[in-house]
Coordinates of C-alpha atoms and ligand atoms in Angstrom, one line a residue:
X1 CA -194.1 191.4 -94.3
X2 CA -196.8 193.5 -94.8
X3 CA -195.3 195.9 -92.5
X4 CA -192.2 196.0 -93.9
X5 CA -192.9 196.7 -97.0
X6 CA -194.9 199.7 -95.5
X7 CA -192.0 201.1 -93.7
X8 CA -189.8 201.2 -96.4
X9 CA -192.6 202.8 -98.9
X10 CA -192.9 206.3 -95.9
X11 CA -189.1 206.1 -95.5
X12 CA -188.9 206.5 -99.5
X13 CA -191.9 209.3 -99.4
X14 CA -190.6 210.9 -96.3
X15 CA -187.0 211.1 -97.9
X16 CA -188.7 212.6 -101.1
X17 CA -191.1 215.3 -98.8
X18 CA -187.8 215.7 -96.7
X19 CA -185.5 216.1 -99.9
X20 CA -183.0 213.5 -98.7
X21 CA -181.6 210.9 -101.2
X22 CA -182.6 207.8 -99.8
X23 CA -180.9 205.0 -102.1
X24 CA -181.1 201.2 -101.6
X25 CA -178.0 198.9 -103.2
X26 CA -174.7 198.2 -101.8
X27 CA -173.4 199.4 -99.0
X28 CA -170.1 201.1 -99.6
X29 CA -167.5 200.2 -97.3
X30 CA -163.5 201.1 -98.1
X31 CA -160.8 198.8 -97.9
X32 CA -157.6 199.4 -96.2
X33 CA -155.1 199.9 -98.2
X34 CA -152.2 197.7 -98.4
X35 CA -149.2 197.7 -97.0
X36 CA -149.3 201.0 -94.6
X37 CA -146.2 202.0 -92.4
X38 CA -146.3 200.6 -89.3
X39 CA -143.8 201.5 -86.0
X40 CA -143.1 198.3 -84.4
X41 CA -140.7 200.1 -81.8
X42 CA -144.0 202.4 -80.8
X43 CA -146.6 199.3 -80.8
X44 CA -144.3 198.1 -78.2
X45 CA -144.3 200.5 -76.1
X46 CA -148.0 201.0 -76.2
X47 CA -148.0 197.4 -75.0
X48 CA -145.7 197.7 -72.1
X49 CA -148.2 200.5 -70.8
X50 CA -150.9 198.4 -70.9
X51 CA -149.1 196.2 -69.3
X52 CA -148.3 198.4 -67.0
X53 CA -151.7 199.9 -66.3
X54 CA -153.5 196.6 -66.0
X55 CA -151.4 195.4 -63.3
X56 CA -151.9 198.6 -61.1
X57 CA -155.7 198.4 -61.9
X58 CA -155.2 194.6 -61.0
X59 CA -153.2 195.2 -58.1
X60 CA -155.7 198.3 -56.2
X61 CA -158.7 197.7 -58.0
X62 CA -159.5 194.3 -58.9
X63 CA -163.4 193.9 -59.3
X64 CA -164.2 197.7 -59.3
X65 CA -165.7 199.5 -62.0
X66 CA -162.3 202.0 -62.6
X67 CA -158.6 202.7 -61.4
X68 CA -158.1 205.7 -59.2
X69 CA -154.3 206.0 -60.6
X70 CA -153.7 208.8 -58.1
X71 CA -155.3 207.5 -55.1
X72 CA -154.3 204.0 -56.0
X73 CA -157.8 202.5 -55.0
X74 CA -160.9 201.6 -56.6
X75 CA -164.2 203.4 -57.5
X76 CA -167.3 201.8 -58.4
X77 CA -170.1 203.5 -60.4
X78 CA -173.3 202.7 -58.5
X79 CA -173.6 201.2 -54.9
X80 CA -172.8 197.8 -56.2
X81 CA -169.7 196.8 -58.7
X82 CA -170.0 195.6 -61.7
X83 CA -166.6 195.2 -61.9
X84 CA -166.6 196.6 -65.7
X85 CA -162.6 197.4 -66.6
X86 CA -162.0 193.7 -66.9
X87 CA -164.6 193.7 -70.0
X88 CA -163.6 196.8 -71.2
X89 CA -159.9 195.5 -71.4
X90 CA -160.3 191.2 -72.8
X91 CA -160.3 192.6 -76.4
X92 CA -157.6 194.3 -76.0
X93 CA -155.5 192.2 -74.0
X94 CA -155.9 189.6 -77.0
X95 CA -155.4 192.1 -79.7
X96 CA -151.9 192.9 -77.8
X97 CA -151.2 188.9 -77.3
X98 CA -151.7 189.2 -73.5
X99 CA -153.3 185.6 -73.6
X100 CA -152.8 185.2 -69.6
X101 CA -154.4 188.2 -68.6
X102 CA -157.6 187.6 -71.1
X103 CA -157.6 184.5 -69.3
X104 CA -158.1 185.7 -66.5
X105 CA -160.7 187.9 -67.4
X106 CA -162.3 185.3 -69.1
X107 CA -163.0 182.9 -65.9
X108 CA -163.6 186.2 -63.8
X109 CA -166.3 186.7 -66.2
X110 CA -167.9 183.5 -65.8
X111 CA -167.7 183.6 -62.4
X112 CA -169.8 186.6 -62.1
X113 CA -173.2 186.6 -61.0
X114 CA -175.3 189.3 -62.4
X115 CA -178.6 188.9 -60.0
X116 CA -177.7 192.1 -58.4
X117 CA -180.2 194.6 -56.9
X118 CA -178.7 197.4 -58.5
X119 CA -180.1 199.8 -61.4
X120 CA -177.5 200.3 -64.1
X121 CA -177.8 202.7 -67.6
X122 CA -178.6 200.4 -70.2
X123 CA -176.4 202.4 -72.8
X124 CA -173.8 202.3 -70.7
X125 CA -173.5 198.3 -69.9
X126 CA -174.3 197.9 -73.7
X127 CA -171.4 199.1 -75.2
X128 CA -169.0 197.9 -72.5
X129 CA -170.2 194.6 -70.5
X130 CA -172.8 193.4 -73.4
X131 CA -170.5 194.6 -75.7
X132 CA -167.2 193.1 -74.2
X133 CA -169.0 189.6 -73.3
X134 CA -169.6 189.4 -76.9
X135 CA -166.2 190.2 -78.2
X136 CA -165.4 187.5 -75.7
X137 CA -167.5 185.1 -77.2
X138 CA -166.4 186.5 -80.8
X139 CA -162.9 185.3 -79.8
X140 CA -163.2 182.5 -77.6
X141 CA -166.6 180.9 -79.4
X142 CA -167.1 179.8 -76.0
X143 CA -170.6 178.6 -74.9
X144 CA -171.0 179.5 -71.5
X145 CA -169.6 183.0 -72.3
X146 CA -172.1 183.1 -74.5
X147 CA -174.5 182.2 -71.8
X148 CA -173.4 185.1 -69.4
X149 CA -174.2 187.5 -73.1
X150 CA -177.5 186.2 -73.2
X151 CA -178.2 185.9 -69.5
X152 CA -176.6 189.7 -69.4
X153 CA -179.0 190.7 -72.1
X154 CA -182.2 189.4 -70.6
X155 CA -181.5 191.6 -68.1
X156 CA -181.7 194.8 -70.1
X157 CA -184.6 193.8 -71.9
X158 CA -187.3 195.0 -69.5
X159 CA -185.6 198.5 -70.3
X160 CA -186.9 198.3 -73.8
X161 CA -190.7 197.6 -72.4
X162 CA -192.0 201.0 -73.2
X163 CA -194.7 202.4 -74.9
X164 CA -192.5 203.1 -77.8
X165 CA -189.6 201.1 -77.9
X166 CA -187.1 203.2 -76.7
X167 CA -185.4 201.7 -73.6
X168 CA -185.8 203.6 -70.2
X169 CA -182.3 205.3 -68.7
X170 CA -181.5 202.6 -66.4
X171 CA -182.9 199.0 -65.4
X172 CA -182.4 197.0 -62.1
X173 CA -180.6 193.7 -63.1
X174 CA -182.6 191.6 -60.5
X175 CA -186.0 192.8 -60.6
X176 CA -186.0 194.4 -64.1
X177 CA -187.6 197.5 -62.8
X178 CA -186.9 200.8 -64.8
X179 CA -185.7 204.6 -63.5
X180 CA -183.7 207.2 -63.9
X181 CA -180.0 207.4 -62.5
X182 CA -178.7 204.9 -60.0
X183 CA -182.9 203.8 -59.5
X184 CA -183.6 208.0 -58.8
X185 CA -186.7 209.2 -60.7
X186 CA -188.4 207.9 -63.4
X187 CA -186.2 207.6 -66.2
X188 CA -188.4 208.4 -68.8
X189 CA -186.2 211.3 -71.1
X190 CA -182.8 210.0 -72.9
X191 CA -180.9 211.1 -75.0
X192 CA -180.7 209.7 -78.4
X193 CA -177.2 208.1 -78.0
X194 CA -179.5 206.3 -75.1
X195 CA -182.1 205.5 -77.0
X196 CA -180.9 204.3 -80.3
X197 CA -177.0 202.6 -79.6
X198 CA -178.3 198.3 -79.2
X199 CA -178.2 197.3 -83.2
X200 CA -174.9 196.1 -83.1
X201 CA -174.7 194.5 -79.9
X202 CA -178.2 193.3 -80.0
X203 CA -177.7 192.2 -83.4
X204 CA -174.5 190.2 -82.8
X205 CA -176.5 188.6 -80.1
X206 CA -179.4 187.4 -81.9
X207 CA -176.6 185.7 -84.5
X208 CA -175.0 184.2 -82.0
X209 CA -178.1 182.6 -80.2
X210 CA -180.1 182.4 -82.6
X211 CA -183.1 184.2 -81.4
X212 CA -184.3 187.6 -83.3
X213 CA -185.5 189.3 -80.1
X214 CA -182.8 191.7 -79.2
X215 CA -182.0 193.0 -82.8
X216 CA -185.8 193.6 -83.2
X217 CA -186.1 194.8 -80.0
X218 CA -183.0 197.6 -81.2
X219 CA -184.9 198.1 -84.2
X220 CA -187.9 198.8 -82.7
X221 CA -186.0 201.8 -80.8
X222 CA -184.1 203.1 -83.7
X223 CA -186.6 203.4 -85.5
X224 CA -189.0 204.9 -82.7
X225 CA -186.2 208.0 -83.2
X226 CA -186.2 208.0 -87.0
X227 CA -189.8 208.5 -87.2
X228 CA -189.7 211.0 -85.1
X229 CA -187.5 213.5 -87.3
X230 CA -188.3 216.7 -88.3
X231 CA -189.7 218.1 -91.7
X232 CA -186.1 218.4 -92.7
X233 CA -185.3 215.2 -91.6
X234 CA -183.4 215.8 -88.4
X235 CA -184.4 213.9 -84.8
X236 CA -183.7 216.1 -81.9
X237 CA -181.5 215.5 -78.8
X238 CA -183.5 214.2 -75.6
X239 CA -187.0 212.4 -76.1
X240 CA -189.2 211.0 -73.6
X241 CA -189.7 207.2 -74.1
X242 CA -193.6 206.9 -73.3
X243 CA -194.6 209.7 -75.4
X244 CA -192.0 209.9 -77.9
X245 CA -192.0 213.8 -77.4
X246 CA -188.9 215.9 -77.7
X247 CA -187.9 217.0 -74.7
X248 CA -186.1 220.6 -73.9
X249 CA -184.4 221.8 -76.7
X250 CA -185.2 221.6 -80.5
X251 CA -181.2 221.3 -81.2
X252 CA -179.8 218.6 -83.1
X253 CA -176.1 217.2 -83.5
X254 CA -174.0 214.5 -84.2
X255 CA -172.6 215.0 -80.8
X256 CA -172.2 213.2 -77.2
X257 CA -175.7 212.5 -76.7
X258 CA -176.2 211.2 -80.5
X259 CA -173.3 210.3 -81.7
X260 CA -173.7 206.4 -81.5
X261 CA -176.9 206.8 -82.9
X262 CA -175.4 207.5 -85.9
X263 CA -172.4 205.3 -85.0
X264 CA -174.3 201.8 -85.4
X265 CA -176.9 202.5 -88.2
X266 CA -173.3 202.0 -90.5
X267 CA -171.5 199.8 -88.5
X268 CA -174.6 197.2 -87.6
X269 CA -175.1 197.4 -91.5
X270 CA -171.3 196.3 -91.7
X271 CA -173.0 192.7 -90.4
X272 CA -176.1 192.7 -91.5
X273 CA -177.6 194.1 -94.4
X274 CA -180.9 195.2 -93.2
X275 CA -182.6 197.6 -96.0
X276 CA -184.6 199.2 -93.7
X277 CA -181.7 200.3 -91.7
X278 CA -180.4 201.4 -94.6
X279 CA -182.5 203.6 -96.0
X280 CA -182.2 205.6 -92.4
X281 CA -178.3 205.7 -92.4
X282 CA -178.6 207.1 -96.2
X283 CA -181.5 209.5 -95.0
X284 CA -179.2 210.6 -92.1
X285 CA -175.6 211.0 -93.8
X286 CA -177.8 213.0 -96.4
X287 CA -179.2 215.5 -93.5
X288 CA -176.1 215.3 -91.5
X289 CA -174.0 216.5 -95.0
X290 CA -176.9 219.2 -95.5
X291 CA -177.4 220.7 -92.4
X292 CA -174.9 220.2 -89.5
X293 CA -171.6 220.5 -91.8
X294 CA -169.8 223.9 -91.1
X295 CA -167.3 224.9 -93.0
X296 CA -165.9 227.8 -90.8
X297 CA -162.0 229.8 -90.9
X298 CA -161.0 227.2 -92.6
X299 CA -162.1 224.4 -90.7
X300 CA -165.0 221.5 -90.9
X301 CA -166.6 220.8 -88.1
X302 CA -170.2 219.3 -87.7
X303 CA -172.3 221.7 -86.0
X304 CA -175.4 222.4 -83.3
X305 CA -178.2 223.3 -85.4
X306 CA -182.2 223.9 -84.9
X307 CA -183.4 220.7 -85.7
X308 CA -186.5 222.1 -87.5
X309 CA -184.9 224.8 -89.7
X310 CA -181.5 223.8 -89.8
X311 CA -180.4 227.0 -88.7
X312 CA -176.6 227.0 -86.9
X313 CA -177.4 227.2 -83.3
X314 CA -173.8 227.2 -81.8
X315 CA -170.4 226.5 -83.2
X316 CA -169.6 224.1 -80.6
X317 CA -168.2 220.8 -80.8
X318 CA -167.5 218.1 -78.1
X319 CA -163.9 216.1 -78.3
X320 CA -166.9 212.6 -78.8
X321 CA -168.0 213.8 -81.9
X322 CA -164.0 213.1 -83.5
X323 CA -165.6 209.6 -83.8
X324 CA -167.1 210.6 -86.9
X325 CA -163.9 210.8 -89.9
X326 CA -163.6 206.9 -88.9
X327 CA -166.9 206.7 -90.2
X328 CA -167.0 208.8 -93.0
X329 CA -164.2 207.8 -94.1
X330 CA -165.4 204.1 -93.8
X331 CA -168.2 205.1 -95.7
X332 CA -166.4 206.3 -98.0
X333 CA -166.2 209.8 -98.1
X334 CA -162.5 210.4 -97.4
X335 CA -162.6 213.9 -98.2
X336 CA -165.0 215.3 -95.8
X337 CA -163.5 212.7 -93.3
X338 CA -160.2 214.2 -93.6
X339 CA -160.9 217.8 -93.5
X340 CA -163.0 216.7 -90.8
X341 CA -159.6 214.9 -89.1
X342 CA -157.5 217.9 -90.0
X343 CA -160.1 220.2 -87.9
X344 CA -159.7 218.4 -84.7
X345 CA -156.1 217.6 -85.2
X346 CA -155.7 222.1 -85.3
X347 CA -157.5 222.0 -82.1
X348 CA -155.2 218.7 -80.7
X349 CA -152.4 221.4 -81.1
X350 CA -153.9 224.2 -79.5
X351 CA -153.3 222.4 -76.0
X352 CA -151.9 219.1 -76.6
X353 CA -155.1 217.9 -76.2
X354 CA -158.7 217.6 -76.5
X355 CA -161.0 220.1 -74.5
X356 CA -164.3 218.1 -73.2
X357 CA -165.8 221.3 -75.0
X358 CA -164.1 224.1 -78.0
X359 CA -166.5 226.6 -78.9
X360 CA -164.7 227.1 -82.2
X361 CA -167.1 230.4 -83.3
X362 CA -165.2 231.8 -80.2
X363 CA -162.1 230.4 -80.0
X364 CA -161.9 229.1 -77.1
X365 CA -162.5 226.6 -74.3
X366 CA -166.1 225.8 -72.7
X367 CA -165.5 222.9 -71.0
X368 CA -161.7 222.6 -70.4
X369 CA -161.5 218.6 -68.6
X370 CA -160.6 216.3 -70.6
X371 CA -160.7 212.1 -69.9
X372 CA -158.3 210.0 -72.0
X373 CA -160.6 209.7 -75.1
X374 CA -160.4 207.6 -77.6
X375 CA -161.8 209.4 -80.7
X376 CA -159.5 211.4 -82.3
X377 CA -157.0 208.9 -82.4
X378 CA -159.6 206.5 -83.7
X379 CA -160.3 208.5 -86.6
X380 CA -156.2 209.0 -87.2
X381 CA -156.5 205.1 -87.1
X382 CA -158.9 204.7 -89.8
X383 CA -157.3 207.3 -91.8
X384 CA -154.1 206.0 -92.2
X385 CA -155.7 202.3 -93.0
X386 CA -158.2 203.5 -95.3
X387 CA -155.6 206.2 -97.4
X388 CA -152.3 204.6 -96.6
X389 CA -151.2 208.6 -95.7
X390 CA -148.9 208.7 -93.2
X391 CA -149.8 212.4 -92.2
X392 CA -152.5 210.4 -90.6
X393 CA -150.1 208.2 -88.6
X394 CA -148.1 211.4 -87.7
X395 CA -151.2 212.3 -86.0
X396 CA -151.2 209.2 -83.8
X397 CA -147.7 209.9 -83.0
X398 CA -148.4 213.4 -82.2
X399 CA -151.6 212.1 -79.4
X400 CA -149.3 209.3 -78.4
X401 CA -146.0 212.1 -77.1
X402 CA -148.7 214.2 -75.9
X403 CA -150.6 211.8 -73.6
X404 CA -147.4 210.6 -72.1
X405 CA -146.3 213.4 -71.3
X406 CA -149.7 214.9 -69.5
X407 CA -150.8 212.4 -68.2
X408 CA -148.6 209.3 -67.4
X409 CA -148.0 208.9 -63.6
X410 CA -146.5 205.6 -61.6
X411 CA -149.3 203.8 -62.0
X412 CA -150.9 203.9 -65.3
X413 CA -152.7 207.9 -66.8
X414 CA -154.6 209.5 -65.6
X415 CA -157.5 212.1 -66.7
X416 CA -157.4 216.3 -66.7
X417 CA -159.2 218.6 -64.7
X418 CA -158.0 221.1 -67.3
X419 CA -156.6 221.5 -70.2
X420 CA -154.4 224.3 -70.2
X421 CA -153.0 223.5 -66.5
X422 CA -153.0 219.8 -67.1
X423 CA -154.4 219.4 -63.4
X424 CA -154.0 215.8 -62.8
X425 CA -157.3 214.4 -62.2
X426 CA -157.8 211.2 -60.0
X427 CA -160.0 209.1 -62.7
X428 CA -158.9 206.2 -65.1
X429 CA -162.0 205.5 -67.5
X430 CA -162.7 202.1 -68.4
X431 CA -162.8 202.8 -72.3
X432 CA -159.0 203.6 -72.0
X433 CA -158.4 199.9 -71.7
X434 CA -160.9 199.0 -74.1
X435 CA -160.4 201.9 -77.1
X436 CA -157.9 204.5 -75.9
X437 CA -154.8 202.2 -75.9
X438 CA -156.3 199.6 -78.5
X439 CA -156.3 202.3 -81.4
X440 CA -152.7 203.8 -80.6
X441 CA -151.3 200.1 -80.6
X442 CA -153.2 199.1 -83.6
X443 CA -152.1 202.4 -85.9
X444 CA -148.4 201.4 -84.5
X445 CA -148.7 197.8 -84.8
X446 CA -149.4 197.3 -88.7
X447 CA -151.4 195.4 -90.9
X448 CA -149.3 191.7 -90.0
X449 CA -150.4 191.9 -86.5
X450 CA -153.9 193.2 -87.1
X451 CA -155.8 193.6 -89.9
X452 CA -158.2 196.2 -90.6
X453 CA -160.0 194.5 -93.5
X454 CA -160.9 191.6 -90.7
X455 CA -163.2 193.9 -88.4
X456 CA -165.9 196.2 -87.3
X457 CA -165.0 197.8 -84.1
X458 CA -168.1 198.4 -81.6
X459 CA -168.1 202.3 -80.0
X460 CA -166.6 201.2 -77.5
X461 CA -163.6 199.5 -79.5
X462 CA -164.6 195.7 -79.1
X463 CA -163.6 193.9 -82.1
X464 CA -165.4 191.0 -83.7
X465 CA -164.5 189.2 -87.2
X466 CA -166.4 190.4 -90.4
X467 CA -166.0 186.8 -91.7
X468 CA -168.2 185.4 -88.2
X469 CA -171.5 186.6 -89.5
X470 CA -173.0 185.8 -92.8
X471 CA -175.4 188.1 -95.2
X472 CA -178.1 185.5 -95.6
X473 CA -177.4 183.4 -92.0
X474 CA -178.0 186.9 -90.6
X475 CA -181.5 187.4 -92.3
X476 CA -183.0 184.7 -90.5
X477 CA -181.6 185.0 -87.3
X478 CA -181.9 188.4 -86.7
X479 CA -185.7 188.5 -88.6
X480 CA -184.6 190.6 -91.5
X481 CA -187.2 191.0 -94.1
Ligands
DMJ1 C1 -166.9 205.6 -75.2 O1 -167.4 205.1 -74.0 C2 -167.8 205.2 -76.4 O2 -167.1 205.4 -77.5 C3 -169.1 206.1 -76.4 O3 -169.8 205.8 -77.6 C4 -168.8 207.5 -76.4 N1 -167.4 207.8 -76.1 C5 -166.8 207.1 -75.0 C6 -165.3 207.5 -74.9 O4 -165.0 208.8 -75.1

């Protein structure tokens, strides 16, 4: 209690010191609006591809991590599978009415034994086995998927055994033993995307069993970043999770590497109105609107900046970091969200799609791969829901021709080695099961099929129902104060 109290009282004096407005109350969150165009004929044939592209990976890859669409084989991530497409794709195959299919995921997952001697990134599993198990559950209110959730869980756990919280870059599922990369090194520096991305997943799992450990755990290493902000308020990028030093460089962004960070102190606060939480998503939007907005040739982008003065270090952006109009918008700040939305959408049409890397002060292309990613069409998404604007579902249209036409093959897609040559590259990431085609056939689909108003969306597009998790239920299972 004590405690509490006292962490709310220096986020208060450190938001006054730091000249953020940190404001309790209400957390705004926007409604869609109603009835917004939908394109039946479109949602269609976003289902026949996934159709399509889950029988090829069930066909040549069935138990792998990923699809090779050119080579038609499987690849696995580490040593050992973890066989992690199939959760990635359950909440879609559901949201898309593929009830056999989900089945079949759903007994492949609980046929799965995870005592496996093999060292896995904890963010990683998070947001796509923790995170799909749970949508699973969500959905199916099954106990023994639950079971797998929790058993999952206690796996990653040990990660989070460090002198400050923070979770170590990977953890051996049998043994529990921490390290860097595939069990290499020590694992000690992260990033803050790393560090800080467990309060909605850990959060929905305390709800569900009952048992406040893995949201405090979360907590525990969100706020082990928080409190280590600068004098204006901003955390840096990597941080080493026994001393809680930065590490490297002194930039700061909202970019891959954060950008879940940011992600789940709104969404967990969706669920579960923790106050502490909230004081550090209103302390963050603050610095984020003071400091890494850039308003540049007409466009709005959110910056690289030196996390002590503030000062623009770059004007570079990462395609990740079009995650962030769904949340503002969300939030409810549709303006920045759209000028945001119409930024990324000026640099969708500069190649049809989204560089890994734009340098936008320059003009051009740093890193020119690019994977099948889901944000920019997320954001489109929300947009459209949240506004009822169909420029916004223009957009989706736009990514939909686009990505069919680069990057379809006789498989399923596939990624790009570049942008500009539209070099096939042999790589089908998992998320395009589990976000990529999810948000095109949801913005086609329409509000009678799927509504908005119903969920919160994990990062990595797993969907669970609003109406599943109540305010006061959630203070006592999670250990709210
Ligand atoms: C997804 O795995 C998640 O959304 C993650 O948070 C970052 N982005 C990738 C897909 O681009």
């Amino acid at each position: 209690m004590l405690r509490g109290v006292l962490i709310l009282l220096l986020l208060v004096i450190g938001g006054c010191s730091h000249q953020q407005g940190v404001q309790s109350g209400k957390l705004q969150v926007l409604r869609a609006r109603p009835g917004v165009t939908a394109s039946p004929a479109l949602a269609r044939e976003v289902k026949a591809e996934m159709q399509r592209s889950w029988q090829a990976y069930r066909k040549y890859a069935w138990g792998d991590d990923v699809l090779l669409p050119l080579s038609a084989q499987g690849f696995n991530w580490y040593e050992s599978s973890l066989g992690i497409s199939p959760y990635d794709a359950y909440s879609t195959l559901k949201v898309m009415g593929m009830d056999k299919e989900a089945d079949e995921v759903r007994t492949y997952a609980l046929e799965m034994d995870w005592d496996k001697d093999v060292y896995v990134q904890v963010f990683e599993v998070n947001i796509r086995i923790l995170g799909g198990l749970l949508a699973m559950y969500d959905d199916s209110q099954d106990p023994a998927v639950l079971a797998k959730a929790v058993d999952f869980a206690d796996r990653l756990l040990p990660a989070f055994d460090s002198p400050t919280g923070m979770p170590y870059h990977s953890v051996n599922l049998r043994t529990g033993k921490t390290a860097g990369n595939k069990g290499e090194g020590e694992g000690r520096v992260v990033n803050v995307a790393q560090a800080a991305t467990y309060l909605f997943e850990f959060g929905i799992l305390s709800y569900y069993s009952r048992d406040p450990k893995y949201y405090q755990a979360a907590k525990r290493a969100t706020m082990a970043v928080f409190e280590r902000r600068s004098e204006i308020g901003l955390p840096g990028e990597n941080i080493d999770v026994e001393t809680g030093e930065w590490v490297g460089t002194r930039w700061h962004h909202l970019q891959a590497g954060v950008d879940s960070y940011y992600e789940y102190l709104y969404k967990s606060l969706i669920l579960f109105p923790d106050a502490e939480i909230q004081a550090v998503w209103q302390a963050s939007i603050s610095a984020i609107n003071q400091y890494l907005a850039d308003d540049f040739e007409g466009h709005r982008f959110y910056t690289i900046v030196d996390m002590d003065s503030g000062k623009i270090l770059k004007r570079s952006v990462s395609l990740y970091d079009a995650f962030f109009p769904a949340i503002q918008a969300l939030s409810g700040d549709v303006q920045n969200a759209a000028k945001n939305q119409h930024s990324w959408h000026w640099m969708w049409q500069k190649h049809h799609l989204l560089p890994t890397r734009y340098h936008y002060g320059e003009d051009r292309v740093e890193y020119a791969n690019s994977e099948l990613n889901p944000e920019i069409i997320e954001s489109a998404y929300y947009l459209h829901q949240l506004t009822g604007d169909d420029t916004y579902l223009e957009m989706v249209k736009t990514y939909w021709r686009d990505i069919n036409a680069c990057c379809r093959n006789s498989l399923a897609f596939h990624a790009v080695e570049d942008v500009s040559s539209k070099a096939p590259k042999d790589y089908l990431a998992t998320y395009f099961f589990a976000e990529t085609l999810k948000y095109f056939y949801l913005a086609f689909a329409g509000q009678s099929v799927f509504d908005f108003n119903d969920c919160v969306f994990n990062t990595e597009a797993h969907n669970f129902r609003r109406d599943h998790f109540d305010a006061a239920e959630a203070k006592v299972r999670l250990g709210l104060k």
